[in-house]
Amino acid sequence: MNKPRVLVKSCNEVPKVALNLLKSKYNVTAIESHCHARKEILEVIPEHDALFLPLPHTKVDKEFLNTAGPNLKVIATLSVGYDHLDLAEIKKRGIKVGYSPCASSVAVAEIAIALILSAARRAHEGRLKLESGDVRRTFQWMVGYDLRGSTVGIVGFGNIGKAIFKRLQGFEVGQFLYTGHSRKEDGDDLGAKFVSLDELLEKSDFIVVATPLNSETFEMFCYESFAKMKKNAVFVNVGRGKVVKTNDLVKALKNNTIFAAGLDVTDPEPLPIDHELLKLTNAVILPHLGSATVKTREDMAMIAAQNIINGLEGKPLPYPL
């Protein structure tokens, strides 16, 4: 009996431990593909039983699935976000699909903390002043804002939101607020207060976004949202770039409607090198490094590999969508 065939996109991006596990069980077609080289994948996907996607650059839509044909039984993405997958179309065809929701929570939370501190304490602006020789020793030069005694609002109190909350415990934060679809029992247990989005925006000194991208969250942060925030507010996004209207954020930062922003995700992504956001001294921007640690990427890959194994063996996926 022939072994099932698994297509692994961008195999050099996949940690060896996960790739070797798949190779020990299946016939693996490992291809190198540029991030957006969809044509390359469509040429080889037919007759494969499973698809392993390291990063969410490949849109799996009706055209993709039509090309893949009836053999495709399982799709596994290493990402937490899944807006690149047409779930309705995938499920209509009876294809199992899994993602990696928990493995990256700690690493993304750590990036959120780094951005909070860097934006509040003007790290990027300070570096620019150092490079230009504009260092002063006056008492009020380059003062920023404390986490101590502040109000932190978390938008999206899922695995990442809770991990951020836990890592902020040692900073003597005055109050934690969170918002989302509904009040969460474990949020109450942790000591965070559930509020409306408007109340969170109005009361928070730090607004941290850890929400996925969907029809409800798309461009939910516009200039009207920023105008509701405090003048000293620090806005941090580790969710998805498209939850923010980028031009409106640029305007809010330029006008000092808010104090600063820290972004690991942007729209567009990556930002063009001449983009307005990159010219702002009060914006700390990373090129989507949230889950980019050795351990986290290995954990994500192993979860995706196990999703494929369970799917092909007719068992429940560890992390289904």
Tab-separated table of C-alpha atoms in Angstrom:
chain	number	residue	atom	x	y	z
A	1	MET	CA	0.000	0.000	0.000
A	2	ASN	CA	1.363	3.398	-0.979
A	3	LYS	CA	2.071	5.822	1.817
A	4	PRO	CA	0.038	9.049	1.884
A	5	ARG	CA	1.727	12.015	0.225
A	6	VAL	CA	2.372	15.209	2.169
A	7	LEU	CA	3.352	18.467	0.492
A	8	VAL	CA	5.587	20.671	2.637
A	9	LYS	CA	5.949	24.240	1.405
A	10	SER	CA	9.241	26.056	2.029
A	11	CYS	CA	10.854	22.975	3.568
A	12	ASN	CA	14.006	24.831	4.606
A	13	GLU	CA	11.791	26.929	6.876
A	14	VAL	CA	10.485	23.857	8.706
A	15	PRO	CA	12.358	22.708	11.839
A	16	LYS	CA	14.036	19.375	11.126
A	17	VAL	CA	12.357	17.640	14.059
A	18	ALA	CA	8.906	18.075	12.463
A	19	LEU	CA	10.054	17.384	8.904
A	20	ASN	CA	11.790	14.167	9.985
A	21	LEU	CA	8.666	13.024	11.833
A	22	LEU	CA	6.566	13.425	8.684
A	23	LYS	CA	9.220	11.718	6.538
A	24	SER	CA	9.234	8.729	8.890
A	25	LYS	CA	5.558	8.085	8.129
A	26	TYR	CA	4.754	9.488	4.706
A	27	ASN	CA	6.061	10.302	1.270
A	28	VAL	CA	6.993	13.944	1.674
A	29	THR	CA	7.272	16.337	-1.234
A	30	ALA	CA	9.374	19.194	0.114
A	31	ILE	CA	9.453	22.284	-2.072
A	32	GLU	CA	11.121	25.619	-1.738
A	33	SER	CA	8.765	28.414	-2.660
A	34	HIS	CA	9.004	32.160	-2.440
A	35	CYS	CA	6.467	33.658	-0.059
A	36	HIS	CA	3.942	34.544	-2.720
A	37	ALA	CA	4.849	32.040	-5.463
A	38	ARG	CA	1.392	30.465	-5.553
A	39	LYS	CA	1.930	29.054	-9.049
A	40	GLU	CA	4.737	26.793	-7.835
A	41	ILE	CA	2.506	25.202	-5.225
A	42	LEU	CA	-0.466	24.769	-7.550
A	43	GLU	CA	1.761	22.868	-9.978
A	44	VAL	CA	2.616	20.180	-7.435
A	45	ILE	CA	-0.378	20.022	-5.058
A	46	PRO	CA	-2.553	17.579	-7.110
A	47	GLU	CA	-2.548	13.983	-5.800
A	48	HIS	CA	-1.256	14.996	-2.355
A	49	ASP	CA	-3.164	13.868	0.723
A	50	ALA	CA	-2.004	16.619	3.081
A	51	LEU	CA	-0.600	20.146	2.965
A	52	PHE	CA	1.861	21.560	5.514
A	53	LEU	CA	2.138	25.376	5.474
A	54	PRO	CA	4.943	26.939	7.537
A	55	LEU	CA	3.756	30.549	7.200
A	56	PRO	CA	0.429	32.125	6.204
A	57	HIS	CA	1.522	33.470	2.825
A	58	THR	CA	-0.397	30.954	0.718
A	59	LYS	CA	-4.089	31.665	0.240
A	60	VAL	CA	-6.029	28.412	0.314
A	61	ASP	CA	-9.217	29.311	-1.514
A	62	LYS	CA	-11.636	27.711	-3.982
A	63	GLU	CA	-9.176	27.876	-6.887
A	64	PHE	CA	-6.447	26.287	-4.780
A	65	LEU	CA	-8.749	23.491	-3.598
A	66	ASN	CA	-10.062	22.835	-7.099
A	67	THR	CA	-6.497	22.392	-8.286
A	68	ALA	CA	-5.592	20.170	-5.327
A	69	GLY	CA	-8.417	17.793	-6.194
A	70	PRO	CA	-10.287	15.212	-4.106
A	71	ASN	CA	-7.168	13.565	-2.623
A	72	LEU	CA	-6.491	16.434	-0.216
A	73	LYS	CA	-7.671	15.353	3.226
A	74	VAL	CA	-5.737	17.491	5.715
A	75	ILE	CA	-4.319	21.032	5.834
A	76	ALA	CA	-2.065	22.163	8.677
A	77	THR	CA	-0.815	25.710	9.133
A	78	LEU	CA	1.911	26.574	11.637
A	79	SER	CA	0.324	29.942	12.291
A	80	VAL	CA	-2.093	31.101	14.963
A	81	GLY	CA	-3.941	33.308	12.490
A	82	TYR	CA	-5.937	31.606	9.751
A	83	ASP	CA	-7.329	34.415	7.625
A	84	HIS	CA	-5.370	32.905	4.695
A	85	LEU	CA	-7.639	29.845	4.803
A	86	ASP	CA	-11.129	29.825	3.299
A	87	LEU	CA	-12.562	27.716	6.111
A	88	ALA	CA	-16.068	27.521	4.695
A	89	GLU	CA	-14.809	26.170	1.372
A	90	ILE	CA	-12.346	23.802	3.053
A	91	LYS	CA	-14.946	22.328	5.392
A	92	LYS	CA	-17.535	22.063	2.619
A	93	ARG	CA	-15.179	19.600	0.959
A	94	GLY	CA	-14.711	17.582	4.153
A	95	ILE	CA	-11.055	18.519	4.501
A	96	LYS	CA	-9.688	18.575	8.042
A	97	VAL	CA	-7.759	21.694	8.945
A	98	GLY	CA	-5.560	22.440	11.939
A	99	TYR	CA	-3.533	25.348	13.280
A	100	SER	CA	-1.040	26.064	16.096
A	101	PRO	CA	-2.861	28.303	18.580
A	102	CYS	CA	-1.010	27.818	21.856
A	103	ALA	CA	2.655	27.246	21.058
A	104	SER	CA	3.407	30.871	20.222
A	105	SER	CA	1.506	32.539	23.065
A	106	VAL	CA	4.497	33.036	25.358
A	107	ALA	CA	6.822	34.316	22.630
A	108	VAL	CA	4.210	36.758	21.300
A	109	ALA	CA	3.489	37.939	24.836
A	110	GLU	CA	7.198	38.622	25.343
A	111	ILE	CA	7.259	40.699	22.146
A	112	ALA	CA	4.235	42.629	23.419
A	113	ILE	CA	6.075	43.453	26.650
A	114	ALA	CA	9.133	44.553	24.667
A	115	LEU	CA	6.978	46.855	22.537
A	116	ILE	CA	5.107	48.270	25.538
A	117	LEU	CA	8.340	49.204	27.290
A	118	SER	CA	10.121	50.415	24.154
A	119	ALA	CA	7.249	52.658	23.072
A	120	ALA	CA	6.530	54.016	26.550
A	121	ARG	CA	10.200	54.779	27.214
A	122	ARG	CA	10.874	56.201	23.727
A	123	ALA	CA	13.541	53.649	22.816
A	124	HIS	CA	13.450	54.257	19.058
A	125	GLU	CA	13.466	58.028	19.432
A	126	GLY	CA	16.326	57.792	21.931
A	127	ARG	CA	18.415	55.720	19.549
A	128	LEU	CA	17.867	58.265	16.770
A	129	LYS	CA	18.945	61.095	19.053
A	130	LEU	CA	22.028	59.156	20.106
A	131	GLU	CA	22.977	58.552	16.474
A	132	SER	CA	22.551	62.233	15.626
A	133	GLY	CA	24.542	63.409	18.646
A	134	ASP	CA	21.506	65.143	20.143
A	135	VAL	CA	21.903	63.900	23.718
A	136	ARG	CA	21.003	66.343	26.494
A	137	ARG	CA	21.247	66.107	30.257
A	138	THR	CA	18.301	68.247	31.293
A	139	PHE	CA	15.980	66.910	33.983
A	140	GLN	CA	12.903	66.471	31.782
A	141	TRP	CA	14.679	65.256	28.627
A	142	MET	CA	13.140	62.200	26.953
A	143	VAL	CA	10.787	61.333	29.791
A	144	GLY	CA	8.325	58.546	29.097
A	145	TYR	CA	5.550	56.761	30.956
A	146	ASP	CA	5.483	54.084	33.674
A	147	LEU	CA	3.672	50.786	33.705
A	148	ARG	CA	3.654	51.142	37.487
A	149	GLY	CA	0.238	52.343	38.603
A	150	SER	CA	-1.108	52.463	35.043
A	151	THR	CA	-4.257	51.009	33.524
A	152	VAL	CA	-3.582	48.356	30.894
A	153	GLY	CA	-6.360	47.387	28.491
A	154	ILE	CA	-6.089	44.145	26.536
A	155	VAL	CA	-8.227	43.717	23.426
A	156	GLY	CA	-8.653	39.990	22.901
A	157	PHE	CA	-8.283	37.991	26.111
A	158	GLY	CA	-7.414	34.641	24.563
A	159	ASN	CA	-4.219	32.639	25.042
A	160	ILE	CA	-1.951	35.517	24.011
A	161	GLY	CA	-3.939	38.143	25.906
A	162	LYS	CA	-3.752	36.108	29.100
A	163	ALA	CA	-0.042	35.440	28.609
A	164	ILE	CA	0.541	39.198	28.287
A	165	PHE	CA	-1.498	39.807	31.447
A	166	LYS	CA	0.530	37.264	33.437
A	167	ARG	CA	3.848	38.717	32.304
A	168	LEU	CA	2.808	42.210	33.319
A	169	GLN	CA	2.061	41.152	36.891
A	170	GLY	CA	5.515	42.106	38.156
A	171	PHE	CA	5.280	45.680	36.842
A	172	GLU	CA	2.884	46.871	39.572
A	173	VAL	CA	0.163	47.752	37.067
A	174	GLY	CA	-2.702	49.558	38.787
A	175	GLN	CA	-5.610	47.985	36.889
A	176	PHE	CA	-6.184	45.532	34.071
A	177	LEU	CA	-9.125	45.850	31.698
A	178	TYR	CA	-10.068	43.545	28.855
A	179	THR	CA	-12.688	43.384	26.156
A	180	GLY	CA	-13.908	40.848	23.658
A	181	HIS	CA	-17.019	38.897	22.754
A	182	SER	CA	-17.908	38.087	26.341
A	183	ARG	CA	-16.769	38.175	29.922
A	184	LYS	CA	-14.419	35.305	30.783
A	185	GLU	CA	-14.503	33.464	34.080
A	186	ASP	CA	-10.738	33.050	34.144
A	187	GLY	CA	-10.419	36.789	33.481
A	188	ASP	CA	-12.305	37.441	36.711
A	189	ASP	CA	-10.162	34.874	38.516
A	190	LEU	CA	-7.001	36.615	37.316
A	191	GLY	CA	-8.254	39.992	38.494
A	192	ALA	CA	-8.929	41.628	35.120
A	193	LYS	CA	-12.125	43.628	34.604
A	194	PHE	CA	-14.347	43.057	31.582
A	195	VAL	CA	-15.469	46.330	29.953
A	196	SER	CA	-16.785	47.614	26.647
A	197	LEU	CA	-14.284	48.576	23.968
A	198	ASP	CA	-15.139	52.262	24.378
A	199	GLU	CA	-14.532	52.161	28.128
A	200	LEU	CA	-11.237	50.379	27.604
A	201	LEU	CA	-10.093	52.988	25.070
A	202	GLU	CA	-11.067	55.872	27.318
A	203	LYS	CA	-9.526	54.559	30.542
A	204	SER	CA	-6.376	52.715	29.473
A	205	ASP	CA	-2.864	54.128	29.513
A	206	PHE	CA	-1.711	51.125	27.480
A	207	ILE	CA	-3.908	49.446	24.861
A	208	VAL	CA	-2.610	46.050	23.764
A	209	VAL	CA	-4.272	44.342	20.800
A	210	ALA	CA	-4.080	40.548	20.647
A	211	THR	CA	-7.181	39.806	18.627
A	212	PRO	CA	-7.376	37.693	15.456
A	213	LEU	CA	-8.451	39.154	12.129
A	214	ASN	CA	-12.047	38.546	11.091
A	215	SER	CA	-15.013	40.490	9.733
A	216	GLU	CA	-15.637	42.038	13.159
A	217	THR	CA	-12.064	43.112	13.865
A	218	PHE	CA	-11.089	44.314	10.383
A	219	GLU	CA	-9.999	47.974	10.721
A	220	MET	CA	-11.648	48.211	14.144
A	221	PHE	CA	-8.984	50.735	15.163
A	222	CYS	CA	-9.554	53.906	13.148
A	223	TYR	CA	-9.015	57.576	13.929
A	224	GLU	CA	-12.257	57.666	15.901
A	225	SER	CA	-10.823	54.934	18.133
A	226	PHE	CA	-7.536	56.755	18.652
A	227	ALA	CA	-9.399	59.988	19.424
A	228	LYS	CA	-11.112	58.227	22.346
A	229	MET	CA	-7.755	57.305	23.897
A	230	LYS	CA	-5.799	59.353	26.405
A	231	LYS	CA	-3.131	61.731	25.111
A	232	ASN	CA	-0.527	59.632	26.937
A	233	ALA	CA	-1.845	56.334	25.536
A	234	VAL	CA	0.574	53.756	24.180
A	235	PHE	CA	-0.995	51.557	21.489
A	236	VAL	CA	0.521	48.107	20.916
A	237	ASN	CA	-0.558	45.614	18.250
A	238	VAL	CA	0.615	41.994	18.219
A	239	GLY	CA	-2.572	40.636	16.612
A	240	ARG	CA	-2.965	41.314	12.900
A	241	GLY	CA	-2.038	44.402	10.900
A	242	LYS	CA	-5.427	44.767	9.247
A	243	VAL	CA	-7.246	45.372	12.534
A	244	VAL	CA	-5.799	48.896	12.271
A	245	LYS	CA	-6.426	51.546	9.612
A	246	THR	CA	-2.790	52.397	9.062
A	247	ASN	CA	-3.303	55.912	7.709
A	248	ASP	CA	-5.427	56.762	10.732
A	249	LEU	CA	-2.726	55.499	13.091
A	250	VAL	CA	-0.130	57.602	11.269
A	251	LYS	CA	-2.366	60.648	11.685
A	252	ALA	CA	-2.899	59.934	15.403
A	253	LEU	CA	0.840	59.601	16.010
A	254	LYS	CA	1.736	62.676	13.956
A	255	ASN	CA	-0.882	64.823	15.688
A	256	ASN	CA	0.051	63.489	19.134
A	257	THR	CA	-3.502	62.266	19.541
A	258	ILE	CA	-1.786	59.366	21.318
A	259	PHE	CA	1.705	59.223	22.758
A	260	ALA	CA	3.258	56.281	20.938
A	261	ALA	CA	2.728	52.944	19.229
A	262	GLY	CA	4.515	49.612	19.264
A	263	LEU	CA	3.764	47.319	16.324
A	264	ASP	CA	4.828	43.790	15.494
A	265	VAL	CA	2.200	43.575	12.750
A	266	THR	CA	1.311	46.167	10.133
A	267	ASP	CA	-0.789	46.748	7.050
A	268	PRO	CA	0.785	46.442	4.565
A	269	GLU	CA	3.263	43.852	5.724
A	270	PRO	CA	6.119	44.272	5.318
A	271	LEU	CA	6.009	48.050	5.231
A	272	PRO	CA	7.609	49.677	2.178
A	273	ILE	CA	10.909	51.272	3.173
A	274	ASP	CA	9.541	54.771	2.478
A	275	HIS	CA	6.320	54.287	4.468
A	276	GLU	CA	5.214	57.119	6.760
A	277	LEU	CA	5.132	54.875	9.819
A	278	LEU	CA	8.852	54.226	9.512
A	279	LYS	CA	9.543	57.972	9.596
A	280	LEU	CA	7.816	58.534	12.928
A	281	THR	CA	9.953	58.799	16.039
A	282	ASN	CA	7.097	57.705	18.309
A	283	ALA	CA	6.493	54.390	16.548
A	284	VAL	CA	8.462	51.266	17.483
A	285	ILE	CA	8.030	48.760	14.664
A	286	LEU	CA	9.181	45.149	14.305
A	287	PRO	CA	8.881	42.979	11.164
A	288	HIS	CA	6.428	40.445	12.661
A	289	LEU	CA	8.824	38.657	15.009
A	290	GLY	CA	6.225	37.554	17.565
A	291	SER	CA	6.761	33.805	17.384
A	292	ALA	CA	10.329	33.950	16.089
A	293	THR	CA	12.198	31.967	18.736
A	294	VAL	CA	13.867	28.599	18.206
A	295	LYS	CA	11.743	26.751	20.758
A	296	THR	CA	8.472	28.332	19.677
A	297	ARG	CA	8.965	27.564	15.995
A	298	GLU	CA	9.841	23.948	16.816
A	299	ASP	CA	6.741	23.624	18.995
A	300	MET	CA	4.523	25.130	16.275
A	301	ALA	CA	5.955	22.783	13.654
A	302	MET	CA	5.425	19.716	15.828
A	303	ILE	CA	1.799	20.689	16.458
A	304	ALA	CA	1.225	21.110	12.713
A	305	ALA	CA	2.901	17.752	12.016
A	306	GLN	CA	0.700	16.060	14.627
A	307	ASN	CA	-2.386	17.678	13.106
A	308	ILE	CA	-1.460	16.046	9.794
A	309	ILE	CA	-0.667	12.658	11.367
A	310	ASN	CA	-3.933	12.527	13.289
A	311	GLY	CA	-5.905	13.715	10.277
A	312	LEU	CA	-4.459	11.067	7.982
A	313	GLU	CA	-4.946	8.361	10.615
A	314	GLY	CA	-8.579	9.277	11.122
A	315	LYS	CA	-8.073	10.615	14.644
A	316	PRO	CA	-9.245	13.972	16.062
A	317	LEU	CA	-6.793	16.778	15.345
A	318	PRO	CA	-5.039	18.189	18.436
A	319	TYR	CA	-5.883	21.737	17.313
A	320	PRO	CA	-8.675	21.762	14.699
A	321	LEU	CA	-10.305	24.779	13.115
